[in-house]
Amino acid sequence: KRMKARAPPPPNQPSAVSRIHSEHKSPAEAAVISDQNLVSMKENMINRLVDFTVILPNGLEQKCTVQGSKAVMDVLVDLCSQYHLNPSQHSLELKSSGTQQVLSYKPNTLIGALDIQTVLLKEKIPEEKAKRPLPRVPEKSVRLVVNYLKTQKAVVRVSPEVPLHNIIPAICEKCEVSQEHIVLLRDGITGEELELTKSLEELGIKELYAWDRKKEPNRKASVSSDAIEKEKTRLLGLFNADRRSSKGFSTAPNSPSVNSRSSSLGSSLSLGNISGMTANPEVKKRRAPPPPVATPVLPNA
């Protein structure tokens, strides 16, 4: 007998090969499934509530809970609003829950996508202030004349608005005086000591005397009265000598000074003009005193 051929399997039944393939998915299919799982995990993280500790600029710590779907920038705005701070002047520093490392993020990063435990709310330091120091206002200054060691003078540029004890170092450096031995006086004559708590403006002075207690025994820097009298006498002698020399002639008629002086004068000038006398020839001469009257000699009785 001839054997009948086996009928082919119905189309709806998968073959053994196809069953094997169906049990072991291809790598592409597995990747799609893993991506879907990752998306669902992210969705779970984003939709969860995130608890963290906020450290405020003043150092206080507060517990806080936010929805994970909020962006970091929105969390900053909410925190600043809650604690009455300016968002433009503050920033957030996020630290992880495990290692406490600072996390990097973008303003639109969702807070739920980050594993955070601590949030530092920090005040921004403006770049301009950090880079550029504030311009210095030039300090007002005046020229102070400092007299010292009786005859010495020095000029020091100092502020007229600060107390005198603030300008003592500058005076000592200029005049080479020790700060331990210096005393500031109004002048070298009266010896009036100035108040070091007052400024030059308050005292109304632009000149003072720096008394060196070590080098000058007396407070008054003026010289003694005897020396003053001697100096006056010397100056008076010089002045008189100068007056005599300025007259240019003597009483002797034939002295060379008269001849030289008269020859240098023009014809219109005369010795009478120089000496303050008028040149009018009709000037009356001073009348001589009358002769003494002789007393009669009485005869002897």
Coordinates of C-alpha atoms in Angstrom, one line a residue:
K1 CA 0.0 0.0 0.0
R2 CA 1.1 3.5 -0.7
M3 CA 1.5 5.8 2.4
K4 CA -0.4 9.0 2.4
A5 CA 1.7 12.2 2.8
R6 CA 1.3 14.1 6.1
A7 CA -0.8 17.1 5.8
P8 CA 1.0 20.4 6.5
P9 CA 0.3 22.0 9.9
P10 CA -2.5 24.5 10.1
P11 CA -1.3 28.1 9.6
N12 CA -2.5 29.3 13.0
Q13 CA -0.1 27.0 14.9
P14 CA 3.4 28.4 15.3
S15 CA 6.3 26.2 14.3
A16 CA 8.9 25.0 16.8
V17 CA 11.4 27.6 15.5
S18 CA 9.0 30.4 15.9
R19 CA 8.2 29.2 19.5
I20 CA 11.9 29.3 20.3
H21 CA 12.1 32.9 18.9
S22 CA 9.1 34.0 20.9
E23 CA 10.6 32.8 24.1
H24 CA 13.9 34.7 23.6
K25 CA 13.3 38.3 22.6
S26 CA 15.7 40.1 20.3
P27 CA 18.2 42.7 21.8
A28 CA 16.3 45.6 20.2
E29 CA 13.0 44.5 21.8
A30 CA 14.8 44.1 25.2
A31 CA 16.2 47.7 24.9
V32 CA 12.7 49.1 24.3
I33 CA 11.4 47.3 27.4
S34 CA 14.3 48.6 29.6
D35 CA 13.8 52.2 28.3
Q36 CA 10.1 51.9 29.3
N37 CA 11.1 50.7 32.7
L38 CA 13.5 53.7 33.1
V39 CA 10.8 56.1 32.0
S40 CA 8.4 54.7 34.5
M41 CA 11.1 54.9 37.2
K42 CA 11.8 58.5 36.4
E43 CA 8.1 59.2 36.5
N44 CA 7.9 57.7 39.9
M45 CA 10.8 59.8 41.1
I46 CA 9.3 63.0 39.6
N47 CA 5.9 62.4 41.1
R48 CA 7.2 61.7 44.6
L49 CA 7.5 64.2 47.4
V50 CA 11.1 65.2 48.1
D51 CA 12.2 65.9 51.6
F52 CA 15.4 67.9 52.4
T53 CA 17.0 70.3 54.8
V54 CA 17.3 74.0 53.9
I55 CA 20.3 75.9 55.4
L56 CA 19.4 79.6 55.2
P57 CA 22.1 82.4 54.7
N58 CA 22.0 83.2 58.4
G59 CA 22.9 79.6 59.3
L60 CA 19.4 78.4 60.4
E61 CA 18.2 75.0 59.3
Q62 CA 14.6 74.2 58.2
K63 CA 12.9 71.0 57.0
C64 CA 11.2 71.3 53.7
T65 CA 9.1 69.1 51.4
V66 CA 8.4 69.8 47.7
Q67 CA 6.8 68.0 44.7
G68 CA 9.5 66.3 42.7
S69 CA 8.1 67.7 39.4
K70 CA 9.3 71.2 40.4
A71 CA 12.3 72.7 38.6
V72 CA 15.2 73.8 40.8
M73 CA 14.6 77.4 39.8
D74 CA 11.0 77.3 41.0
V75 CA 12.2 75.8 44.3
L76 CA 14.6 78.8 44.7
V77 CA 11.8 81.3 44.0
D78 CA 9.5 79.5 46.5
L79 CA 12.1 79.4 49.2
C80 CA 13.1 83.0 48.8
S81 CA 9.4 84.0 48.9
Q82 CA 8.9 82.0 52.1
Y83 CA 11.8 83.6 53.8
H84 CA 11.4 87.1 52.3
L85 CA 14.6 87.0 50.2
N86 CA 15.4 88.3 46.7
P87 CA 15.7 85.3 44.3
S88 CA 18.0 87.3 42.0
Q89 CA 20.5 87.8 44.8
H90 CA 20.5 84.1 45.9
S91 CA 21.4 80.7 44.6
L92 CA 20.9 77.0 45.6
E93 CA 23.7 74.6 46.4
L94 CA 22.4 71.0 46.3
K95 CA 24.2 68.2 48.2
S96 CA 23.5 64.5 47.7
S97 CA 22.1 62.3 50.4
G98 CA 24.9 59.7 50.4
T99 CA 28.3 61.4 49.9
Q100 CA 27.2 65.1 50.5
Q101 CA 28.8 66.0 47.3
V102 CA 27.7 69.2 45.5
L103 CA 25.3 68.2 42.7
S104 CA 25.4 70.0 39.3
Y105 CA 22.1 71.0 37.8
K106 CA 20.5 73.3 35.3
P107 CA 17.8 75.8 36.3
N108 CA 15.1 73.7 34.7
T109 CA 16.3 70.4 36.2
L110 CA 13.5 68.7 38.1
I111 CA 14.1 68.4 41.8
G112 CA 12.8 64.8 41.9
A113 CA 15.4 63.7 39.4
L114 CA 18.2 64.6 41.9
D115 CA 19.1 62.6 45.0
I116 CA 19.3 65.5 47.4
Q117 CA 19.4 65.7 51.1
T118 CA 20.6 69.3 51.9
V119 CA 19.9 72.5 50.1
L120 CA 22.1 75.6 50.9
L121 CA 20.4 78.9 50.2
K122 CA 23.4 81.2 49.5
E123 CA 23.6 84.9 48.9
K124 CA 25.4 85.8 45.6
I125 CA 28.5 87.9 45.7
P126 CA 28.2 90.4 42.8
E127 CA 31.0 89.9 40.3
E128 CA 31.7 93.7 40.1
K129 CA 32.3 93.8 43.9
A130 CA 34.4 90.7 43.8
K131 CA 36.6 91.9 41.0
R132 CA 36.7 95.7 41.5
P133 CA 37.4 97.3 44.8
L134 CA 35.3 100.4 45.5
P135 CA 36.9 103.6 44.2
R136 CA 38.7 105.4 47.0
V137 CA 37.5 108.9 47.8
P138 CA 40.5 111.2 47.9
E139 CA 41.1 112.3 51.5
K140 CA 41.0 116.0 52.2
S141 CA 44.4 117.3 53.2
V142 CA 46.1 120.6 54.1
R143 CA 49.7 121.9 54.5
L144 CA 50.7 122.0 58.1
V145 CA 53.7 124.1 59.0
V146 CA 55.6 122.4 61.9
N147 CA 58.2 124.4 63.9
Y148 CA 60.7 122.4 65.9
L149 CA 64.1 122.7 67.6
K150 CA 63.7 126.5 67.9
T151 CA 64.7 127.4 64.4
Q152 CA 63.7 124.5 62.2
K153 CA 60.5 124.3 60.0
A154 CA 58.9 121.5 58.1
V155 CA 55.7 121.2 56.0
V156 CA 53.6 118.1 56.4
R157 CA 50.4 117.3 54.4
V158 CA 47.8 115.9 56.7
S159 CA 44.0 115.7 57.1
P160 CA 42.5 118.7 58.9
E161 CA 39.5 116.6 60.1
V162 CA 41.2 113.9 62.2
P163 CA 42.3 114.2 65.8
L164 CA 45.9 115.5 66.3
H165 CA 47.1 112.1 67.7
N166 CA 46.4 110.6 64.3
I167 CA 48.8 113.0 62.6
I168 CA 51.6 112.7 65.2
P169 CA 53.3 109.8 63.3
A170 CA 53.6 111.9 60.1
I171 CA 55.0 114.9 62.1
C172 CA 57.5 112.6 64.0
E173 CA 58.7 111.1 60.7
K174 CA 59.2 114.5 59.0
C175 CA 60.9 116.1 62.0
E176 CA 62.8 113.0 63.1
V177 CA 61.3 113.2 66.6
S178 CA 60.3 110.2 68.8
Q179 CA 56.6 109.8 69.5
E180 CA 57.5 109.2 73.1
H181 CA 59.1 112.6 73.5
I182 CA 56.9 114.8 71.3
V183 CA 54.4 117.4 72.6
L184 CA 52.4 119.6 70.3
L185 CA 52.2 123.2 71.3
R186 CA 50.2 126.1 69.8
D187 CA 53.5 128.1 69.4
G188 CA 57.0 128.2 70.8
I189 CA 56.4 131.3 72.9
T190 CA 53.4 130.7 75.1
G191 CA 54.0 126.9 75.4
E192 CA 50.3 126.2 75.3
E193 CA 49.8 122.5 74.9
L194 CA 47.2 121.4 72.2
E195 CA 44.4 118.9 72.9
L196 CA 45.2 115.8 70.9
T197 CA 41.6 114.8 70.6
K198 CA 40.8 117.9 68.5
S199 CA 41.5 118.3 64.8
L200 CA 43.3 121.2 63.1
E201 CA 39.9 122.5 61.9
E202 CA 38.5 122.5 65.4
L203 CA 41.6 124.3 66.8
G204 CA 41.6 126.7 63.9
I205 CA 45.4 126.4 63.2
K206 CA 47.6 125.7 60.2
E207 CA 50.8 125.9 62.1
L208 CA 52.1 124.5 65.4
Y209 CA 55.3 123.7 67.4
A210 CA 56.5 120.2 67.9
W211 CA 58.4 120.2 71.3
D212 CA 61.0 117.5 71.7
R213 CA 61.2 117.0 75.5
K214 CA 64.4 115.0 75.1
K215 CA 66.4 117.6 73.1
E216 CA 64.8 120.8 74.5
P217 CA 64.9 121.2 78.3
N218 CA 62.3 124.1 78.5
R219 CA 58.8 123.9 77.1
K220 CA 59.0 127.4 75.8
A221 CA 61.1 127.3 72.6
S222 CA 61.8 131.0 72.6
V223 CA 65.3 132.3 73.4
S224 CA 66.0 134.1 76.7
S225 CA 65.1 137.8 77.2
D226 CA 68.8 138.8 77.4
A227 CA 69.4 137.3 74.0
I228 CA 66.3 139.1 72.6
E229 CA 67.6 142.4 73.9
K230 CA 71.0 141.8 72.4
E231 CA 69.4 140.9 69.1
K232 CA 67.3 144.1 69.2
T233 CA 70.4 146.2 69.9
R234 CA 72.3 144.6 67.0
L235 CA 69.4 145.2 64.6
L236 CA 69.1 148.8 65.7
G237 CA 72.8 149.4 65.1
L238 CA 72.5 148.0 61.6
F239 CA 69.4 150.2 60.9
N240 CA 71.2 153.4 62.0
A241 CA 74.3 152.5 60.0
D242 CA 72.1 152.0 57.0
R243 CA 70.4 155.4 57.5
R244 CA 73.7 157.1 57.7
S245 CA 75.0 155.5 54.6
S246 CA 71.8 156.4 52.7
K247 CA 72.4 160.1 53.3
G248 CA 75.5 160.0 51.2
F249 CA 77.2 163.1 52.5
S250 CA 78.9 164.5 55.6
T251 CA 79.1 168.0 57.1
A252 CA 82.7 168.5 55.9
P253 CA 82.6 170.7 52.8
N254 CA 85.6 169.1 51.1
S255 CA 84.8 165.4 51.8
P256 CA 85.0 163.2 48.8
S257 CA 81.4 161.9 49.5
V258 CA 80.1 165.4 49.0
N259 CA 82.0 165.9 45.7
S260 CA 81.0 162.5 44.3
R261 CA 77.4 162.9 45.3
S262 CA 77.0 166.4 44.0
S263 CA 78.7 165.6 40.7
S264 CA 76.3 162.7 40.2
L265 CA 73.3 164.9 40.8
G266 CA 71.8 166.9 38.0
S267 CA 72.0 170.7 37.8
S268 CA 68.4 171.0 39.0
L269 CA 69.2 169.3 42.3
S270 CA 71.2 170.6 45.2
L271 CA 72.3 169.6 48.6
G272 CA 69.5 171.8 49.9
N273 CA 66.9 169.7 48.2
I274 CA 68.4 166.4 49.5
S275 CA 68.5 167.6 53.0
G276 CA 64.9 168.6 52.9
M277 CA 65.6 172.4 52.7
T278 CA 64.0 174.5 50.0
A279 CA 66.1 176.0 47.2
N280 CA 64.4 179.5 47.4
P281 CA 67.4 182.0 47.9
E282 CA 65.1 184.4 49.8
V283 CA 64.7 182.0 52.7
K284 CA 65.1 183.9 55.9
K285 CA 67.9 182.7 58.1
R286 CA 67.2 182.0 61.7
R287 CA 67.6 185.2 63.8
A288 CA 70.5 185.1 66.2
P289 CA 69.6 185.6 69.8
P290 CA 70.0 189.1 71.2
P291 CA 73.3 189.9 73.0
P292 CA 73.1 189.8 76.8
V293 CA 72.4 193.0 78.5
A294 CA 75.3 194.2 80.6
T295 CA 74.4 194.8 84.2
P296 CA 75.6 198.2 85.5
V297 CA 78.3 198.1 88.1
L298 CA 77.2 200.0 91.1
P299 CA 79.8 202.3 92.7
N300 CA 81.0 201.4 96.1
A301 CA 79.2 203.1 98.7

